[in-house]
């Protein structure tokens, strides 16, 4: 993800929100954003969206930009999430921000059906930044060495577990739930930075490639 996209994320996150500083729970301020705990949007707007949950707090993120599989979503509370397919690759508006993600080679989640017959290894580098954006709060080139393994959860859903190890941030585990028949990722639980909880995402309402945002 380019620095131009990162700057766009940071600017978007600053709109409609007074302050994101010092929040230990990255979704805590959704409670005062016009979204209730069930994650329903008062506007009721149609169009692609993600249902995001952390603990008992939920929010709806609406699609605001799309270029193929790369999409940008924004909540009414001011959090911006960038995805590539179903993978979260950048965030803004949180106490700890995932500034960029770079893979060495393809992301195995680009072909989740292949994981039904074999595990896959991947390596990626991430850049991290605290909301204050001070130099001491920035970490660039954090290496994650990961293995993805698919395991049947029941007849209809397959759980894909991704275990990543890093000298800088320790061990991380993400999970993705794939519909066996369609091989589409319906939901996920993803790490978005150290010191803050993972987020759960329902992907069923996300846009398809080429579909314009509302």
Short mmCIF file of C-alpha atoms in Angstrom, two decimals:
data_model
loop_
_atom_site.label_atom_id
_atom_site.label_comp_id
_atom_site.label_asym_id
_atom_site.label_seq_id
_atom_site.Cartn_x
_atom_site.Cartn_y
_atom_site.Cartn_z
CA UNK A 1 0.00 0.00 0.00
CA UNK A 2 1.44 3.35 -1.08
CA UNK A 3 2.03 6.34 1.19
CA UNK A 4 -0.62 8.20 -0.85
CA UNK A 5 -3.23 5.68 0.27
CA UNK A 6 -1.96 5.87 3.85
CA UNK A 7 -2.28 9.66 3.87
CA UNK A 8 -5.81 9.28 2.51
CA UNK A 9 -6.66 6.85 5.30
CA UNK A 10 -5.36 9.22 7.95
CA UNK A 11 -7.26 12.18 6.52
CA UNK A 12 -10.51 10.23 6.25
CA UNK A 13 -10.16 8.96 9.78
CA UNK A 14 -9.88 12.49 11.07
CA UNK A 15 -13.22 13.51 9.56
CA UNK A 16 -16.22 13.35 11.83
CA UNK A 17 -14.32 12.41 14.97
CA UNK A 18 -13.00 14.76 17.63
CA UNK A 19 -10.17 12.66 19.01
CA UNK A 20 -8.89 9.09 18.69
CA UNK A 21 -5.97 9.50 21.09
CA UNK A 22 -5.36 7.23 24.02
CA UNK A 23 -8.13 4.68 23.52
CA UNK A 24 -7.15 1.17 24.63
CA UNK A 25 -10.20 -0.39 22.93
CA UNK A 26 -10.07 0.54 19.22
CA UNK A 27 -13.84 0.33 18.80
CA UNK A 28 -14.80 1.95 22.09
CA UNK A 29 -15.82 5.26 20.55
CA UNK A 30 -18.34 3.56 18.24
CA UNK A 31 -20.73 3.64 21.17
CA UNK A 32 -21.16 7.39 20.69
CA UNK A 33 -21.05 7.43 16.89
CA UNK A 34 -24.71 6.80 16.12
CA UNK A 35 -24.28 3.03 15.93
CA UNK A 36 -25.97 0.82 18.49
CA UNK A 37 -24.49 -2.31 20.05
CA UNK A 38 -26.12 -4.46 17.39
CA UNK A 39 -24.15 -2.62 14.74
CA UNK A 40 -27.19 -1.21 12.92
CA UNK A 41 -26.80 2.08 11.07
CA UNK A 42 -29.53 4.67 11.63
CA UNK A 43 -29.22 5.81 8.01
CA UNK A 44 -30.09 2.34 6.73
CA UNK A 45 -28.11 3.04 3.56
CA UNK A 46 -27.94 0.31 0.94
CA UNK A 47 -24.70 -0.86 -0.64
CA UNK A 48 -21.65 -2.93 0.28
CA UNK A 49 -20.67 -2.91 3.93
CA UNK A 50 -18.73 -4.76 6.59
CA UNK A 51 -20.10 -5.63 10.02
CA UNK A 52 -17.20 -5.16 12.45
CA UNK A 53 -17.24 -6.35 16.06
CA UNK A 54 -14.84 -6.18 18.98
CA UNK A 55 -16.16 -7.70 22.17
CA UNK A 56 -19.67 -6.33 22.77
CA UNK A 57 -19.19 -3.30 20.49
CA UNK A 58 -20.17 -3.38 16.81
CA UNK A 59 -20.13 -0.99 13.88
CA UNK A 60 -21.02 -0.86 10.20
CA UNK A 61 -18.28 0.19 7.77
CA UNK A 62 -19.49 1.43 4.38
CA UNK A 63 -17.56 1.07 1.14
CA UNK A 64 -16.12 4.45 0.07
CA UNK A 65 -13.58 3.44 -2.58
CA UNK A 66 -12.72 0.37 -4.64
CA UNK A 67 -10.03 -0.58 -7.14
CA UNK A 68 -10.49 -4.24 -8.02
CA UNK A 69 -9.93 -6.30 -4.88
CA UNK A 70 -8.60 -3.28 -2.95
CA UNK A 71 -11.33 -1.54 -1.00
CA UNK A 72 -11.63 1.19 1.59
CA UNK A 73 -14.36 1.21 4.24
CA UNK A 74 -15.38 3.88 6.75
CA UNK A 75 -17.57 3.82 9.86
CA UNK A 76 -19.69 6.73 11.04
CA UNK A 77 -17.32 6.97 14.00
CA UNK A 78 -14.37 7.75 11.71
CA UNK A 79 -12.48 4.45 11.59
CA UNK A 80 -11.17 3.57 8.12
CA UNK A 81 -10.23 0.02 7.13
CA UNK A 82 -8.48 -0.91 3.89
CA UNK A 83 -8.83 -4.48 2.63
CA UNK A 84 -7.30 -6.49 -0.18
CA UNK A 85 -9.83 -9.24 -0.77
CA UNK A 86 -10.80 -10.18 2.79
CA UNK A 87 -7.39 -9.32 4.25
CA UNK A 88 -7.17 -6.15 6.37
CA UNK A 89 -4.06 -4.36 5.07
CA UNK A 90 -4.34 -0.93 6.72
CA UNK A 91 -6.36 0.93 9.34
CA UNK A 92 -6.73 4.51 10.51
CA UNK A 93 -8.52 6.18 13.39
CA UNK A 94 -7.39 3.68 16.03
CA UNK A 95 -5.00 4.00 18.96
CA UNK A 96 -2.59 1.72 17.06
CA UNK A 97 -2.75 1.89 13.29
CA UNK A 98 -1.75 -0.70 10.72
CA UNK A 99 -0.13 1.70 8.27
CA UNK A 100 0.81 -0.70 5.46
CA UNK A 101 1.12 -4.38 4.51
CA UNK A 102 3.49 -5.86 1.92
CA UNK A 103 3.58 -9.55 0.96
CA UNK A 104 6.62 -11.42 -0.31
CA UNK A 105 4.73 -13.24 -3.05
CA UNK A 106 0.98 -13.86 -3.27
CA UNK A 107 -1.31 -13.93 -0.25
CA UNK A 108 -2.60 -17.54 0.12
CA UNK A 109 -6.02 -16.10 0.95
CA UNK A 110 -6.21 -15.05 -2.70
CA UNK A 111 -6.98 -18.72 -3.47
CA UNK A 112 -8.62 -20.09 -0.32
CA UNK A 113 -9.88 -23.22 -2.11
CA UNK A 114 -6.27 -24.40 -2.51
CA UNK A 115 -5.99 -24.55 1.28
CA UNK A 116 -8.49 -27.42 1.33
CA UNK A 117 -5.77 -29.77 0.05
CA UNK A 118 -2.57 -28.28 1.46
CA UNK A 119 -1.28 -25.77 3.97
CA UNK A 120 0.51 -22.64 2.77
CA UNK A 121 3.33 -20.45 4.08
CA UNK A 122 3.62 -16.71 3.58
CA UNK A 123 5.75 -13.80 4.69
CA UNK A 124 4.70 -10.20 4.96
CA UNK A 125 6.01 -6.93 6.32
CA UNK A 126 3.79 -4.48 8.17
CA UNK A 127 4.27 -0.89 9.26
CA UNK A 128 2.74 0.17 12.58
CA UNK A 129 2.03 3.65 13.89
CA UNK A 130 0.51 4.99 17.10
CA UNK A 131 -2.26 7.55 16.68
CA UNK A 132 -0.01 10.37 17.91
CA UNK A 133 2.31 9.64 14.93
CA UNK A 134 5.43 10.41 16.92
CA UNK A 135 8.70 8.81 15.70
CA UNK A 136 9.02 6.66 18.83
CA UNK A 137 5.55 5.22 18.17
CA UNK A 138 6.38 4.06 14.64
CA UNK A 139 7.66 0.62 13.66
CA UNK A 140 8.44 -0.10 10.04
CA UNK A 141 9.18 -3.41 8.36
CA UNK A 142 7.83 -5.69 11.10
CA UNK A 143 8.23 -9.20 9.63
CA UNK A 144 5.50 -11.83 10.01
CA UNK A 145 6.20 -15.44 9.00
CA UNK A 146 2.89 -17.25 8.68
CA UNK A 147 1.34 -20.64 7.99
CA UNK A 148 -2.28 -21.13 6.94
CA UNK A 149 -4.06 -24.43 7.60
CA UNK A 150 -7.65 -25.33 6.70
CA UNK A 151 -9.66 -27.58 8.98
CA UNK A 152 -13.27 -28.67 8.50
CA UNK A 153 -15.45 -27.14 11.22
CA UNK A 154 -18.64 -28.84 9.96
CA UNK A 155 -20.16 -29.97 6.67
CA UNK A 156 -20.69 -26.45 5.33
CA UNK A 157 -17.97 -24.26 6.86
CA UNK A 158 -14.20 -24.63 6.82
CA UNK A 159 -12.04 -22.81 9.38
CA UNK A 160 -8.72 -21.50 8.08
CA UNK A 161 -6.27 -20.74 10.86
CA UNK A 162 -3.30 -18.49 10.18
CA UNK A 163 -0.48 -18.58 12.73
CA UNK A 164 2.18 -15.89 12.38
CA UNK A 165 5.41 -15.52 14.32
CA UNK A 166 7.44 -12.37 14.62
CA UNK A 167 10.52 -11.41 16.61
CA UNK A 168 9.04 -7.93 17.05
CA UNK A 169 5.42 -8.66 18.06
CA UNK A 170 5.38 -12.34 19.08
CA UNK A 171 2.84 -14.94 17.91
CA UNK A 172 -0.38 -13.91 16.18
CA UNK A 173 -3.34 -16.06 15.16
CA UNK A 174 -6.03 -15.10 12.67
CA UNK A 175 -9.05 -17.14 11.65
CA UNK A 176 -11.12 -17.13 8.45
CA UNK A 177 -14.40 -19.02 7.95
CA UNK A 178 -14.91 -20.26 4.38
CA UNK A 179 -18.13 -21.58 2.88
CA UNK A 180 -17.20 -25.00 1.51
CA UNK A 181 -19.45 -24.90 -1.57
CA UNK A 182 -18.62 -21.37 -2.76
CA UNK A 183 -15.10 -21.18 -1.20
CA UNK A 184 -16.00 -17.59 -0.23
CA UNK A 185 -14.72 -16.19 3.07
CA UNK A 186 -17.85 -15.30 5.03
CA UNK A 187 -16.25 -14.07 8.26
CA UNK A 188 -12.87 -13.49 9.82
CA UNK A 189 -11.05 -12.58 13.02
CA UNK A 190 -7.94 -10.54 12.30
CA UNK A 191 -5.01 -8.97 14.16
CA UNK A 192 -4.70 -5.25 13.49
CA UNK A 193 -1.76 -4.31 15.68
CA UNK A 194 -0.12 -4.96 19.07
CA UNK A 195 -1.80 -3.87 22.27
CA UNK A 196 -5.36 -3.82 20.88
CA UNK A 197 -7.85 -6.63 20.48
CA UNK A 198 -8.56 -8.38 17.21
CA UNK A 199 -11.63 -7.47 15.20
CA UNK A 200 -14.27 -9.80 13.84
CA UNK A 201 -15.63 -9.04 10.38
CA UNK A 202 -18.66 -10.34 8.50
CA UNK A 203 -17.74 -10.18 4.81
CA UNK A 204 -21.03 -11.29 3.28
CA UNK A 205 -22.03 -7.76 2.24
CA UNK A 206 -18.74 -6.67 0.69
CA UNK A 207 -18.49 -5.50 -2.91
CA UNK A 208 -17.42 -7.67 -5.80
CA UNK A 209 -14.61 -6.57 -8.16
CA UNK A 210 -15.81 -3.79 -10.41
CA UNK A 211 -18.85 -2.97 -8.28
CA UNK A 212 -18.98 0.75 -7.60
CA UNK A 213 -19.40 2.11 -4.07
CA UNK A 214 -22.80 3.62 -3.23
#
